[in-house]
Short mmCIF file of C-alpha atoms and ligand atoms in Angstrom, two decimals:
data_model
loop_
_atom_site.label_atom_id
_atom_site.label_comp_id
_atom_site.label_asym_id
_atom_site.label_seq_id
_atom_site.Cartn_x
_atom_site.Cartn_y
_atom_site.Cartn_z
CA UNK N 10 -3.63 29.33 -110.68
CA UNK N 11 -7.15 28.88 -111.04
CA UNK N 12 -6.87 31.02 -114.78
CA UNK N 13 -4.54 28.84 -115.61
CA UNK N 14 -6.53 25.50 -114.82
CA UNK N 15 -9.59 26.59 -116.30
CA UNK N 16 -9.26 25.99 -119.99
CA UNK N 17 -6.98 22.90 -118.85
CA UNK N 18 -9.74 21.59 -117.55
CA UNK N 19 -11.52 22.28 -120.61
CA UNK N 20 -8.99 21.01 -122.98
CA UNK N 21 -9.59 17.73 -121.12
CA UNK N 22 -13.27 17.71 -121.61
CA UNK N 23 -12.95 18.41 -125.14
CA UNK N 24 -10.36 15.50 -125.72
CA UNK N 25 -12.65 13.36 -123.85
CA UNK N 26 -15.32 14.54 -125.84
CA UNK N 27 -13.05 13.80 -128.86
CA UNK N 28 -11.94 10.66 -127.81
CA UNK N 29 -15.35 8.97 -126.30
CA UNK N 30 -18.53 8.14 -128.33
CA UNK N 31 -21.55 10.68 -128.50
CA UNK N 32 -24.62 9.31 -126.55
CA UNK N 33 -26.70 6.64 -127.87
CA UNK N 34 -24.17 5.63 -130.45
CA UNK N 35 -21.67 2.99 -130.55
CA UNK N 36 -18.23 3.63 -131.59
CA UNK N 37 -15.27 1.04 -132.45
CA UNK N 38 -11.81 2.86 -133.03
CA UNK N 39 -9.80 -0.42 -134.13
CA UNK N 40 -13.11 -0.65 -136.69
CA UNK N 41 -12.99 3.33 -137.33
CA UNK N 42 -16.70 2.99 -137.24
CA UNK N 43 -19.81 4.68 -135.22
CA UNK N 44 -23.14 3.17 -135.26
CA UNK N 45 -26.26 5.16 -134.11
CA UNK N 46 -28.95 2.97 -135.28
CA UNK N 47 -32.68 3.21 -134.38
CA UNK N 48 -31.82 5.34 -131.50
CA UNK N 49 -34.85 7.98 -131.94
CA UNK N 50 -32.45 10.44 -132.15
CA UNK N 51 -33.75 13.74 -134.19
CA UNK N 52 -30.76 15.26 -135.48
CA UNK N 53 -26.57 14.37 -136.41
CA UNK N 54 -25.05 13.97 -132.47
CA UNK N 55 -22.03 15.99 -132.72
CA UNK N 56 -18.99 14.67 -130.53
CA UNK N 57 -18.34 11.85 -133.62
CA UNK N 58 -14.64 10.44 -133.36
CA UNK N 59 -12.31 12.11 -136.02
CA UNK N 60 -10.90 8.53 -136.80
CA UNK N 61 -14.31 7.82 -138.18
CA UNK N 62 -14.18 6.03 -141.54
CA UNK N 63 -17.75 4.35 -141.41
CA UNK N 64 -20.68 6.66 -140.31
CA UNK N 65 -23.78 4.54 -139.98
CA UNK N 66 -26.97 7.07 -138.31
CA UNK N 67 -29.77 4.98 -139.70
CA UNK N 68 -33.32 4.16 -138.54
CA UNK N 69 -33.71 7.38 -136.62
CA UNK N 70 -35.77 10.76 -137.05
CA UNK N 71 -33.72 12.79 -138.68
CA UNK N 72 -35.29 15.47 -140.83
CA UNK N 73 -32.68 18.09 -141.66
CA UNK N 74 -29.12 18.24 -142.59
CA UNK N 75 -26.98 21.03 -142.82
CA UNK N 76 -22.80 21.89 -143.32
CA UNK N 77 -22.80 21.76 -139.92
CA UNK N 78 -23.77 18.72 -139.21
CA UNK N 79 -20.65 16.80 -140.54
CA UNK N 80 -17.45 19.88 -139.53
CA UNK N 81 -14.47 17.84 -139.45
CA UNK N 82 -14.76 14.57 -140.25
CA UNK N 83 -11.91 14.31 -142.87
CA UNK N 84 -11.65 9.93 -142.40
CA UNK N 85 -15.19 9.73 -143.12
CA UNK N 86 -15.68 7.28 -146.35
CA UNK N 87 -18.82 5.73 -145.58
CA UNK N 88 -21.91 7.59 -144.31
CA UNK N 89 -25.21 6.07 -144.46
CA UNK N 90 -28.53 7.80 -143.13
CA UNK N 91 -30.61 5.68 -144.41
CA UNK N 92 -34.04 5.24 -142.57
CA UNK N 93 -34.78 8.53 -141.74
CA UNK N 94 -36.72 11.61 -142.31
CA UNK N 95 -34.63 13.46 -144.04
CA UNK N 96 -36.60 16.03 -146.22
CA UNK N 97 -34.23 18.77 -146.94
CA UNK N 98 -30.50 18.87 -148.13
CA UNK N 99 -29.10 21.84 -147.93
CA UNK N 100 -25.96 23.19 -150.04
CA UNK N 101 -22.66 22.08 -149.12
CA UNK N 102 -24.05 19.79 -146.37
CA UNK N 103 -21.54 17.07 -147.26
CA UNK N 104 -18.51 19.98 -148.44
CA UNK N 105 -16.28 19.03 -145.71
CA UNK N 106 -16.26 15.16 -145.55
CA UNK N 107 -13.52 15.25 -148.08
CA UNK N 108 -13.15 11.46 -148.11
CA UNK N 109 -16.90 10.16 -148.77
CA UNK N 110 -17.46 7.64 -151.30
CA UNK N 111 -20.21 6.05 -150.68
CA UNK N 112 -23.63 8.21 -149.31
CA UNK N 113 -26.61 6.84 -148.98
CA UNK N 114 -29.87 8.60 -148.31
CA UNK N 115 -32.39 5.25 -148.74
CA UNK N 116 -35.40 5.58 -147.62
CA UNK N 117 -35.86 9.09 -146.55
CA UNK N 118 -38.47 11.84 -147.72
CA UNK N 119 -36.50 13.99 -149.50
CA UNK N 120 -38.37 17.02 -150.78
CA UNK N 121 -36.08 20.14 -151.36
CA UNK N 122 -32.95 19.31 -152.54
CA UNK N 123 -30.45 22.43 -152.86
CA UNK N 124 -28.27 22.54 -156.30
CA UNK N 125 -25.32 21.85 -154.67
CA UNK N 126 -26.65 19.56 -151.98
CA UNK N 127 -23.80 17.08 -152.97
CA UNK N 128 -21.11 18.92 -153.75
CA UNK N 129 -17.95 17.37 -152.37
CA UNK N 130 -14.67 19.52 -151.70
CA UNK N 131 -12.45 16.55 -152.92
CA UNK N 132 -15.08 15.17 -155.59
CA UNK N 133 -14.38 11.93 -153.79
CA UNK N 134 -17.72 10.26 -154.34
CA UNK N 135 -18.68 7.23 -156.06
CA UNK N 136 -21.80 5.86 -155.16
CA UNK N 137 -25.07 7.48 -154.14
CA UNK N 138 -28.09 5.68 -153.05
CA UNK N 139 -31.12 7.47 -153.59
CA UNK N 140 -33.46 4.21 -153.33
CA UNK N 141 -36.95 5.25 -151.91
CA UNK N 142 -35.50 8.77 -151.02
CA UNK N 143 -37.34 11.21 -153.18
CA UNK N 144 -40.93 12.18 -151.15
CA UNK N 145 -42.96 12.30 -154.41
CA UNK N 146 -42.44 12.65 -158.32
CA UNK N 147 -42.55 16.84 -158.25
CA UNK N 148 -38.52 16.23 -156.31
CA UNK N 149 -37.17 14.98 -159.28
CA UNK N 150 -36.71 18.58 -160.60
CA UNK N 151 -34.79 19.54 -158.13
CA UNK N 152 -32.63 16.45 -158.15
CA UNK N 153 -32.28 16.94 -161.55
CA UNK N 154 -30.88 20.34 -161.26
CA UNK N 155 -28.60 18.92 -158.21
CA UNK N 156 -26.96 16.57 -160.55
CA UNK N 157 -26.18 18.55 -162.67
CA UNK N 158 -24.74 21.49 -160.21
CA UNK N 159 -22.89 19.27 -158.02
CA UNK N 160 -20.40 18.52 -159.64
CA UNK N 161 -20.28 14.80 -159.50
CA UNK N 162 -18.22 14.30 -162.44
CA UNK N 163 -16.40 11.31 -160.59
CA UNK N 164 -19.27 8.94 -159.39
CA UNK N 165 -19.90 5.27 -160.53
CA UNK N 166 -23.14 4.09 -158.81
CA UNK N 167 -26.43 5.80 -158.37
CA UNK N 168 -29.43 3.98 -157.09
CA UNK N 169 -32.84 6.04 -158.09
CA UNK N 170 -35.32 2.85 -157.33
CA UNK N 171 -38.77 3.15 -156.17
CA UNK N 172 -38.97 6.60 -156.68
CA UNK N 173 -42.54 6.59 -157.92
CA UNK N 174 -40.54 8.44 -161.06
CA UNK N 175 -42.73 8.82 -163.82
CA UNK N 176 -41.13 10.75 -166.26
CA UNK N 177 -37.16 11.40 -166.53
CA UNK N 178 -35.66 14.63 -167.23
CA UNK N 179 -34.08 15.45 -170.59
CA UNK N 180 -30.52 15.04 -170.18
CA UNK N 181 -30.55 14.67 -165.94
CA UNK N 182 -27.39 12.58 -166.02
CA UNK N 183 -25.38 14.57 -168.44
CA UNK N 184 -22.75 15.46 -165.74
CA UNK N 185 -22.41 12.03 -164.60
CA UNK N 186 -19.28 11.16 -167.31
CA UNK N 187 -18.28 8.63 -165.14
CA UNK N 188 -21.30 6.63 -164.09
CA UNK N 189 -21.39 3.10 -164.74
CA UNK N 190 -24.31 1.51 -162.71
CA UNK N 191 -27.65 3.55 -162.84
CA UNK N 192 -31.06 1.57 -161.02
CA UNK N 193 -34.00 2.70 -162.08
CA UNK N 194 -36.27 -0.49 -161.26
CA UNK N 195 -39.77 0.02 -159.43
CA UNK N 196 -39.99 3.35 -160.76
CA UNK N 197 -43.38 4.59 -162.72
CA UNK N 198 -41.49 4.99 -166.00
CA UNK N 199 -43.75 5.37 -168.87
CA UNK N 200 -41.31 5.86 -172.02
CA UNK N 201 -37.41 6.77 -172.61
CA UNK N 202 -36.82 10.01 -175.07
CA UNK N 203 -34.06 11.24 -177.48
CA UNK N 204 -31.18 12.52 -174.82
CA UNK N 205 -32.85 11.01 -171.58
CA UNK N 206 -29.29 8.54 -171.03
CA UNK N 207 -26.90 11.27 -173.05
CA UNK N 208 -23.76 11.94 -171.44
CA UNK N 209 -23.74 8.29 -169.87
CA UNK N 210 -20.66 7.05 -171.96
CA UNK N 211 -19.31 4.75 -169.35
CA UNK N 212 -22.38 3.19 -168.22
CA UNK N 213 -22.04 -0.86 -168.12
CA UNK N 214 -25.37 -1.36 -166.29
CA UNK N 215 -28.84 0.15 -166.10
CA UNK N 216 -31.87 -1.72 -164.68
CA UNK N 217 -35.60 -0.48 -165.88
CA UNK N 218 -37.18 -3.43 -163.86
CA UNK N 219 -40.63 -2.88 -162.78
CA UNK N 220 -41.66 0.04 -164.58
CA UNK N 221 -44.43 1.19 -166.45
CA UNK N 222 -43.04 0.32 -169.96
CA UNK N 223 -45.72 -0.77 -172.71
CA UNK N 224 -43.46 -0.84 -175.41
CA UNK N 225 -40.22 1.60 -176.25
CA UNK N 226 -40.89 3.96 -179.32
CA UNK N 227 -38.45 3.88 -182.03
CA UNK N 228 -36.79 6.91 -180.38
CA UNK N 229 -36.51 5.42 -177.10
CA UNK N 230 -34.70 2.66 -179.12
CA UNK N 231 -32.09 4.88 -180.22
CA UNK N 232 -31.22 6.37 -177.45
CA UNK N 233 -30.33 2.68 -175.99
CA UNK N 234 -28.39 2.15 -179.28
CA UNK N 235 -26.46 5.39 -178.16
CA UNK N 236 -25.35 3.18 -175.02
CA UNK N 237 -23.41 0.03 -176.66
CA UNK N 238 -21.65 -0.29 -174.11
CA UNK N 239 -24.39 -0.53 -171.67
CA UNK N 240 -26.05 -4.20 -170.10
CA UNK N 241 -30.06 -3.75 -170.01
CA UNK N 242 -32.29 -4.95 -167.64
CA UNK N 243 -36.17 -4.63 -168.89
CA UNK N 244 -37.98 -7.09 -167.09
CA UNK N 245 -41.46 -7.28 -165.30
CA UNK N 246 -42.87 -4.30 -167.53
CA UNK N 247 -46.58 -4.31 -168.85
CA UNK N 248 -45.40 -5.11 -172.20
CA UNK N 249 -48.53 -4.56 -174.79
CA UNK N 250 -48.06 -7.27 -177.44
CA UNK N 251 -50.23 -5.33 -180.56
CA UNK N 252 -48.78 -3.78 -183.55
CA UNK N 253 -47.02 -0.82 -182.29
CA UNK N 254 -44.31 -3.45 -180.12
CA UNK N 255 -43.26 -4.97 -183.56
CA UNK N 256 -39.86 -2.17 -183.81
CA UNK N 257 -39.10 -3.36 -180.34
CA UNK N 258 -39.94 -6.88 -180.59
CA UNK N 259 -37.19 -6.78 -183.99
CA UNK N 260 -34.86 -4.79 -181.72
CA UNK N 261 -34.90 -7.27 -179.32
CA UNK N 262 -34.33 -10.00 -181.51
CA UNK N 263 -31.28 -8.18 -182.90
CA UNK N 264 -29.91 -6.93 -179.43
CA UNK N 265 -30.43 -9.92 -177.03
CA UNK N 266 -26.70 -10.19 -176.17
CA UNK N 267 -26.86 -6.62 -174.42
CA UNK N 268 -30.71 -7.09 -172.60
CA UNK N 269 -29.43 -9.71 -170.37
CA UNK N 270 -33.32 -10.50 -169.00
CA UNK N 271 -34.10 -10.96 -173.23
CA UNK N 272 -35.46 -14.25 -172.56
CA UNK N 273 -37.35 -13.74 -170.04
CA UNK N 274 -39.26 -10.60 -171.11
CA UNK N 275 -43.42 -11.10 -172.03
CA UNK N 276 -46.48 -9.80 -172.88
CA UNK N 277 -48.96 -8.64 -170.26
CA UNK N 278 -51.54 -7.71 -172.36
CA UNK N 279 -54.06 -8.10 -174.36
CA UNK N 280 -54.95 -11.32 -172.32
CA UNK N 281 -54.98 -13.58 -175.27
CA UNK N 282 -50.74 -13.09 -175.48
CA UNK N 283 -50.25 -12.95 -171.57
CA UNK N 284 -46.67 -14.97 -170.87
CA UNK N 285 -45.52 -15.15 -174.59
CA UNK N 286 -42.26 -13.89 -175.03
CA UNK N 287 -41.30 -11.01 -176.65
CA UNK N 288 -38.71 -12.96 -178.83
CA UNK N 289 -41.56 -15.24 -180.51
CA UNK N 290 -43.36 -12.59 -181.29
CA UNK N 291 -41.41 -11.76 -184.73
CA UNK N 292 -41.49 -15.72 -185.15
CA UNK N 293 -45.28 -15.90 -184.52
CA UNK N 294 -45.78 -12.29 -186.75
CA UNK N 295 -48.30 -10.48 -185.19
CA UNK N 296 -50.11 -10.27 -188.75
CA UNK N 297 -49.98 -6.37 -188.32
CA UNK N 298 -49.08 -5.64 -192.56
CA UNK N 299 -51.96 -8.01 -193.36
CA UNK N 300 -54.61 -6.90 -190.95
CA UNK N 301 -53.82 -3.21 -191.86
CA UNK N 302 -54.38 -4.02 -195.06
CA UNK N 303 -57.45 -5.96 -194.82
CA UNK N 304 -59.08 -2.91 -192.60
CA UNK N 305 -57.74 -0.59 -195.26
CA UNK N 306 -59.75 -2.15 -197.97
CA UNK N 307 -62.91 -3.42 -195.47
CA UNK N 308 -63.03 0.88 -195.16
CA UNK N 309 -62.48 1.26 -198.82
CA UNK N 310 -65.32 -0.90 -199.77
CA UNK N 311 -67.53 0.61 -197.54
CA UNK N 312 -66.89 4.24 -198.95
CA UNK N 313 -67.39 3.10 -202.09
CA UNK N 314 -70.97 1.15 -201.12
CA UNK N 315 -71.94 4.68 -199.65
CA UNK N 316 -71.44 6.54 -202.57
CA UNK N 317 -73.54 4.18 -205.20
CA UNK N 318 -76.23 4.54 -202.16
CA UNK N 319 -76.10 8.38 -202.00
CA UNK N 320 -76.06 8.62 -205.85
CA UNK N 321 -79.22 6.57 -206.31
CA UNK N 322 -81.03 8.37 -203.39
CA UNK N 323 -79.85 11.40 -205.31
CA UNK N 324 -80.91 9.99 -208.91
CA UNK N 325 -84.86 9.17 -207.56
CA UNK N 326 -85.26 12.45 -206.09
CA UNK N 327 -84.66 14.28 -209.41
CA UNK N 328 -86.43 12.03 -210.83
CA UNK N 329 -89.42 12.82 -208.40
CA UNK N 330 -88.75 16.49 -209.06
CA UNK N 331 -89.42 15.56 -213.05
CA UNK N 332 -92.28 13.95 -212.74
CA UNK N 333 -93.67 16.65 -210.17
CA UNK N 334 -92.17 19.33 -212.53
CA UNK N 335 -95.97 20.61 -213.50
CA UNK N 336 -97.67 20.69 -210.09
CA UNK N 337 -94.08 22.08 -208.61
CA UNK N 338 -94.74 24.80 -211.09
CA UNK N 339 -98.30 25.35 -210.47
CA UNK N 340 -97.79 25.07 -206.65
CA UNK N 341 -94.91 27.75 -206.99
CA UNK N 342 -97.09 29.93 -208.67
CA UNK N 343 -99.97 29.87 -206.21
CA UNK N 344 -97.42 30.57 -203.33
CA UNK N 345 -96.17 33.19 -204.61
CA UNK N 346 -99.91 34.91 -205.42
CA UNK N 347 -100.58 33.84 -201.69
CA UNK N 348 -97.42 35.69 -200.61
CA UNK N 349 -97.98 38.92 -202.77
CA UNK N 350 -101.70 38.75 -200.63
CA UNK N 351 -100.29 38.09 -197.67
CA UNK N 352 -97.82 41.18 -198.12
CA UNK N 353 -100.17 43.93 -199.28
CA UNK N 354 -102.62 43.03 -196.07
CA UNK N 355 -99.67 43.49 -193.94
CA UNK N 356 -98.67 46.63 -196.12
CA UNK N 357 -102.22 47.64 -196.08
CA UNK N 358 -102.34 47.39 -191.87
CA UNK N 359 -99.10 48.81 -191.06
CA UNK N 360 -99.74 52.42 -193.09
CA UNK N 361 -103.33 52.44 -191.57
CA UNK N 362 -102.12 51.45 -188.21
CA UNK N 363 -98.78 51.75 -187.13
CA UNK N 364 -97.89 55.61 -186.85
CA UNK N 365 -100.73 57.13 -184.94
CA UNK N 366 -100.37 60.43 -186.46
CA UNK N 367 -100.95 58.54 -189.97
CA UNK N 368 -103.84 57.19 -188.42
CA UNK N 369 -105.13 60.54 -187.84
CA UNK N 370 -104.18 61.70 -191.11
CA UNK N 371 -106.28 59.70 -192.48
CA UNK N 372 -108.77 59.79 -190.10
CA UNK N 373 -109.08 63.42 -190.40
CA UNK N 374 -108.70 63.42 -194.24
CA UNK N 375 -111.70 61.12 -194.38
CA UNK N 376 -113.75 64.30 -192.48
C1 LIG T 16 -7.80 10.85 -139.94
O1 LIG T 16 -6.99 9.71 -139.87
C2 LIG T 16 -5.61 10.01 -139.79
C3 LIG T 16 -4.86 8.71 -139.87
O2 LIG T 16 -5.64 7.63 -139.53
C4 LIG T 16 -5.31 10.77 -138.51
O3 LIG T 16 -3.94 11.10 -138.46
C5 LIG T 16 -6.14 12.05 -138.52
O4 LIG T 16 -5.97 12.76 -137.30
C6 LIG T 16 -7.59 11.72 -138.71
N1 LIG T 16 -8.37 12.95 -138.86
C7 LIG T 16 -9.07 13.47 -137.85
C8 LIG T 16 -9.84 14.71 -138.15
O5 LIG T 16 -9.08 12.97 -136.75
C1 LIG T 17 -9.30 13.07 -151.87
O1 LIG T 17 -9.89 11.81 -152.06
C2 LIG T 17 -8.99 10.74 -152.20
C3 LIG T 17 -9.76 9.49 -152.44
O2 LIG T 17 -10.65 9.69 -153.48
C4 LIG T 17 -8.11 10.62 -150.97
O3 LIG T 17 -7.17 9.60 -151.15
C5 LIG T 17 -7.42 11.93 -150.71
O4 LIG T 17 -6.71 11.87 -149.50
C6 LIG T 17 -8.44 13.05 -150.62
N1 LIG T 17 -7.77 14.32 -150.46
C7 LIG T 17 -7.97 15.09 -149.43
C8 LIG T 17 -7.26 16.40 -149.45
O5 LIG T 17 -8.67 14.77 -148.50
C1 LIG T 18 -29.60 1.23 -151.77
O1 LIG T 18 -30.32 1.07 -150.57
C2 LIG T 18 -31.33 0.08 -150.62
C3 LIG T 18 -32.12 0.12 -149.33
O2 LIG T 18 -31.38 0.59 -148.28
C4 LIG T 18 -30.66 -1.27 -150.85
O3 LIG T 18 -31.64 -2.28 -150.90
C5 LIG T 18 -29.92 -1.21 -152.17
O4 LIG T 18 -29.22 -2.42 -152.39
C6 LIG T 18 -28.91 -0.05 -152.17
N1 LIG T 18 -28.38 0.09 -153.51
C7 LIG T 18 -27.11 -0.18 -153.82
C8 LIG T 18 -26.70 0.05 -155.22
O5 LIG T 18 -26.33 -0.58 -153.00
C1 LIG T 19 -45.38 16.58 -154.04
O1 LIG T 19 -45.48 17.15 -152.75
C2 LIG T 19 -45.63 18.56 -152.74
C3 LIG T 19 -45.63 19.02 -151.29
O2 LIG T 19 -46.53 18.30 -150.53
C4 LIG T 19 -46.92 18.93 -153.46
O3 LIG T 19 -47.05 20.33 -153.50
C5 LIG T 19 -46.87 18.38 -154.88
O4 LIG T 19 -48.09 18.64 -155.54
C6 LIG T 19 -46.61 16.89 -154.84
N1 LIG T 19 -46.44 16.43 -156.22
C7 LIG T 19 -46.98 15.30 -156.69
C8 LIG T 19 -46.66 14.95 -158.10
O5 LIG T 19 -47.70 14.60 -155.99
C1 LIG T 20 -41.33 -1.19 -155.10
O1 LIG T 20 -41.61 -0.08 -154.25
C2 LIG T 20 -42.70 -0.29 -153.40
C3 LIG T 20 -42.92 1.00 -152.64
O2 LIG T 20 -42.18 2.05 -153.13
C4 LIG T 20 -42.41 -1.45 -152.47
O3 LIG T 20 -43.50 -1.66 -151.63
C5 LIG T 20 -42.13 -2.69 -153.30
O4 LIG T 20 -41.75 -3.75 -152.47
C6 LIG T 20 -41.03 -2.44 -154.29
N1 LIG T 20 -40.92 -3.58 -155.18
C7 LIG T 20 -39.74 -4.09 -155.55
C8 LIG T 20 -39.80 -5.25 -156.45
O5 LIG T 20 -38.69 -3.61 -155.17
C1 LIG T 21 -32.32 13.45 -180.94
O1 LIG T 21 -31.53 14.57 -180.60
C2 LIG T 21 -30.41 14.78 -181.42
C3 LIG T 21 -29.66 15.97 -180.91
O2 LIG T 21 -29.76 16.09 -179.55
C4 LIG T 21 -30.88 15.00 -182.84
O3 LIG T 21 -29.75 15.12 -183.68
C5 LIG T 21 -31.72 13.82 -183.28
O4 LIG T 21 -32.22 14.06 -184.57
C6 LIG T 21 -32.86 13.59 -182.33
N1 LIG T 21 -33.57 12.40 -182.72
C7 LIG T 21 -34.88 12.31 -182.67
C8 LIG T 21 -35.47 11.00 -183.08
O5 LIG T 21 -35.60 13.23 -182.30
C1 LIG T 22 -45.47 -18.06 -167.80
O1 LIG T 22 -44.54 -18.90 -168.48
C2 LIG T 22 -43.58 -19.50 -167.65
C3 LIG T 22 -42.63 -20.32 -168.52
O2 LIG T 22 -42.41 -19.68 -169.73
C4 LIG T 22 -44.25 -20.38 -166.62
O3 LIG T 22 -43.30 -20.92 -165.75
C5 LIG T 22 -45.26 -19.55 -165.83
O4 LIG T 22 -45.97 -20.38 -164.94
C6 LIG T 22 -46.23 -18.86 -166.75
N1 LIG T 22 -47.08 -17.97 -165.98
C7 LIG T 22 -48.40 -17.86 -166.19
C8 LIG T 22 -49.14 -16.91 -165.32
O5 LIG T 22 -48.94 -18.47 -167.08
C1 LIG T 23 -33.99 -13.31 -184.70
O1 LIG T 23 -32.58 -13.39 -184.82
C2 LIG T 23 -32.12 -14.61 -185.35
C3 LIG T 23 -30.62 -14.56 -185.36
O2 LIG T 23 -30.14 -14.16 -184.13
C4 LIG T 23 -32.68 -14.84 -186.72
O3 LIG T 23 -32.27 -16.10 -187.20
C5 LIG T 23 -34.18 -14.76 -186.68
O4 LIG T 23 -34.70 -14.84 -187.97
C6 LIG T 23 -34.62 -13.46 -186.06
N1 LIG T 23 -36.06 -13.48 -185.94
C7 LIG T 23 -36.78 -12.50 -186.44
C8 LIG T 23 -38.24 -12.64 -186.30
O5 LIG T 23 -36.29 -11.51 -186.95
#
């Protein structure tokens, strides 16, 4: 009797466990959603509801997630962990929540991120928020790799902002056929190469907001020609209005229906341009052909002033040498007797004194 009530019992603690709300959360069946927000809590409560569509374990201390963490949640379609301290993702850890589409990991201190960290058994996701999530610039390898391993071949959104990101990865979104929104404002982004967006046919939207952008190079230029499709966003970047921002300035000009921020982009340096806008700037013609050309010939001139110098400098000292040409003789002449001296006393010394056993020779040879 008692065998038999035993895993009775625990059948009913398990369904209670199934059916109740893990501690310190807060769970709303008719809503299908769980809530454990600033709770303190260091790691995924297990117990979560199976009806669970919208996961929300935010604000909390959370530094590790694993496969284990998330066994049997099929429903889930939202899961945020934003907030936390998440600094590793492990591979598979989101495998079995065959229904996420949206994850995001904002705000956490991601620093080892496993190639398949987001592989999904149903590729169901579409939007990843990465926002503030990497722990410094060196995780962007590893994300990069992650990408491109995790197979994410169906997502639409991915928020990379305030990464500190300085540099992009050749080709890092390559696998991402199917994005359409990519953020990469209040990043440290310093220039766009050949390949950095390839692979992005579909994308509609990409922000490069506050960023370190001085001007984009005629390659960078292409490579957001490869994008027509593609709505820019370039604003608050430290735009350097000399010379070399001319291409871009003419690219602008010729592409302001796609840069939706075109008329509000300006120069932020040098000081005497600060606030112009970038679109005046082939109107006002920086003067860049003429001063070049000026500078060329101010250089030219100068040469060319150097050389008469050096050739009269040149002329008076042969000129000297002519004049001299007597006494330069004469003066050669007595050197060289003084030299010949000179040599036979040293010639003289060294037989006489330098081997002691010609010393005695002669010496002896005198007795
Ligand atoms: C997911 O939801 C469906 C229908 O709402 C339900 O039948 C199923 O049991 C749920 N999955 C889990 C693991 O509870
Ligand atoms: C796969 O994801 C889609 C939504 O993208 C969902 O409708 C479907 O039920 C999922 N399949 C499985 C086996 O969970
Ligand atoms: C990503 O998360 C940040 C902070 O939690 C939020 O401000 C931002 O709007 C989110 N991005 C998207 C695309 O929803
Ligand atoms: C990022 O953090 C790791 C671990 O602390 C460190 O080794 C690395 O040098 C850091 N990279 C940068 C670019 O600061
Ligand atoms: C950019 O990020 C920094 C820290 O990463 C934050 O303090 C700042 O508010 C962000 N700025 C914008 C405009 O999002
Ligand atoms: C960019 O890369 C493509 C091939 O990936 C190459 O054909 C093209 O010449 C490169 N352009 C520049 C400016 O390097
Ligand atoms: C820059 O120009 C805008 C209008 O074009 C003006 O509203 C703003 O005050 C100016 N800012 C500075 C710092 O001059
Ligand atoms: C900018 O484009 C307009 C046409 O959209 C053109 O009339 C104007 O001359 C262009 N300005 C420069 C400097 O190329």
């Amino acid at each position: 009797m008692l065998r038999l009530a035993q895993p009775v019992v625990f059948c009913a603690l398990l369904c209670s466990v199934c059916a109740s709300c893990p501690p310190r959360c807060e769970c709303s069946e008719a809503a299908h959603t769980v809530k454990c927000v600033s709770k303190d809590l260091r790691s995924i409560p297990s117990g979560i509801p199976g009806y669970t569509r919208n996961l929300f374990i935010t604000g909390n201390q959370i530094s590790r997630i694993g496969p284990e963490c998330f066994k049997g949640l099929d429903n889930v379609t939202t899961l945020s962990l934003s907030n936390n301290r998440i600094s590793d993702v492990e591979s598979h850890t989101f495998t079995s929540l065959r229904s996420l589409r949206s994850l995001d990991l904002s705000n956490n201190q991601l620093a080892v991120i496993h190639p398949e960290a987001f592989t999904i058994q149903n590729q169901s996701l579409r939007e990843l928020n990465l926002s503030r999530a990497l722990y410094n610039h060196s995780s962007v390898m590893d994300l990069a790799t992650s990408l491109r391993w995790s197979s994410l071949g169906t997502l639409q959104g991915l928020d990379l902002s305030g990464n500190s990101l300085i540099y992009l990865p050749l080709r890092i979104f390559s696998h991402l056929a199917s994005l359409r929104r990519l953020q990469l404002s209040n990043n440290s982004l310093v220039s766009i190469h050949n390949s950095t967006f390839s692979g992005l046919e579909r994308l509609e939207e990409l922000d490069l907001t506050f960023n370190a952008l001085k001007t984009v190079s005629e390659e960078g230029l292409q490579e957001l020609d490869s994008l027509p499709r593609t709505r820019l966003l370039l604003g608050e970047n430290p735009f350097t209005c000399t010379c070399g921002i001319e291409p871009f300035a003419l690219w602008l000009n010729r592409s302001q229906r796609r840069v939706r921020d075109a008329d509000s982009l300006v120069c932020a340096f040098p000081a005497a341009m600060r606030n112009t806008s970038l679109l005046a700037l082939g109107k006002l013609t920086l003067g860049c052909h003429q001063r070049a050309a000026g500078a060329d010939l101010a250089l030219q001139t100068s040469y060319v002033f150097l050389g008469i110098v050096l050739g009269f400098v040149g002329l008076v000292f042969l000129f000297v040498l002519y004049l001299n040409r007597k006494g330069i003789k004469k003066r050669i002449y007595d050197m060289r007797d003084a030299c010949r001296e000179v040599w036979e006393g040293y010639h003289y010394r060294y037989e006489i004194d330098s081997d002691p056993r010609l010393s005695q020779v002669s010496t002896s040879a005198d007795v």
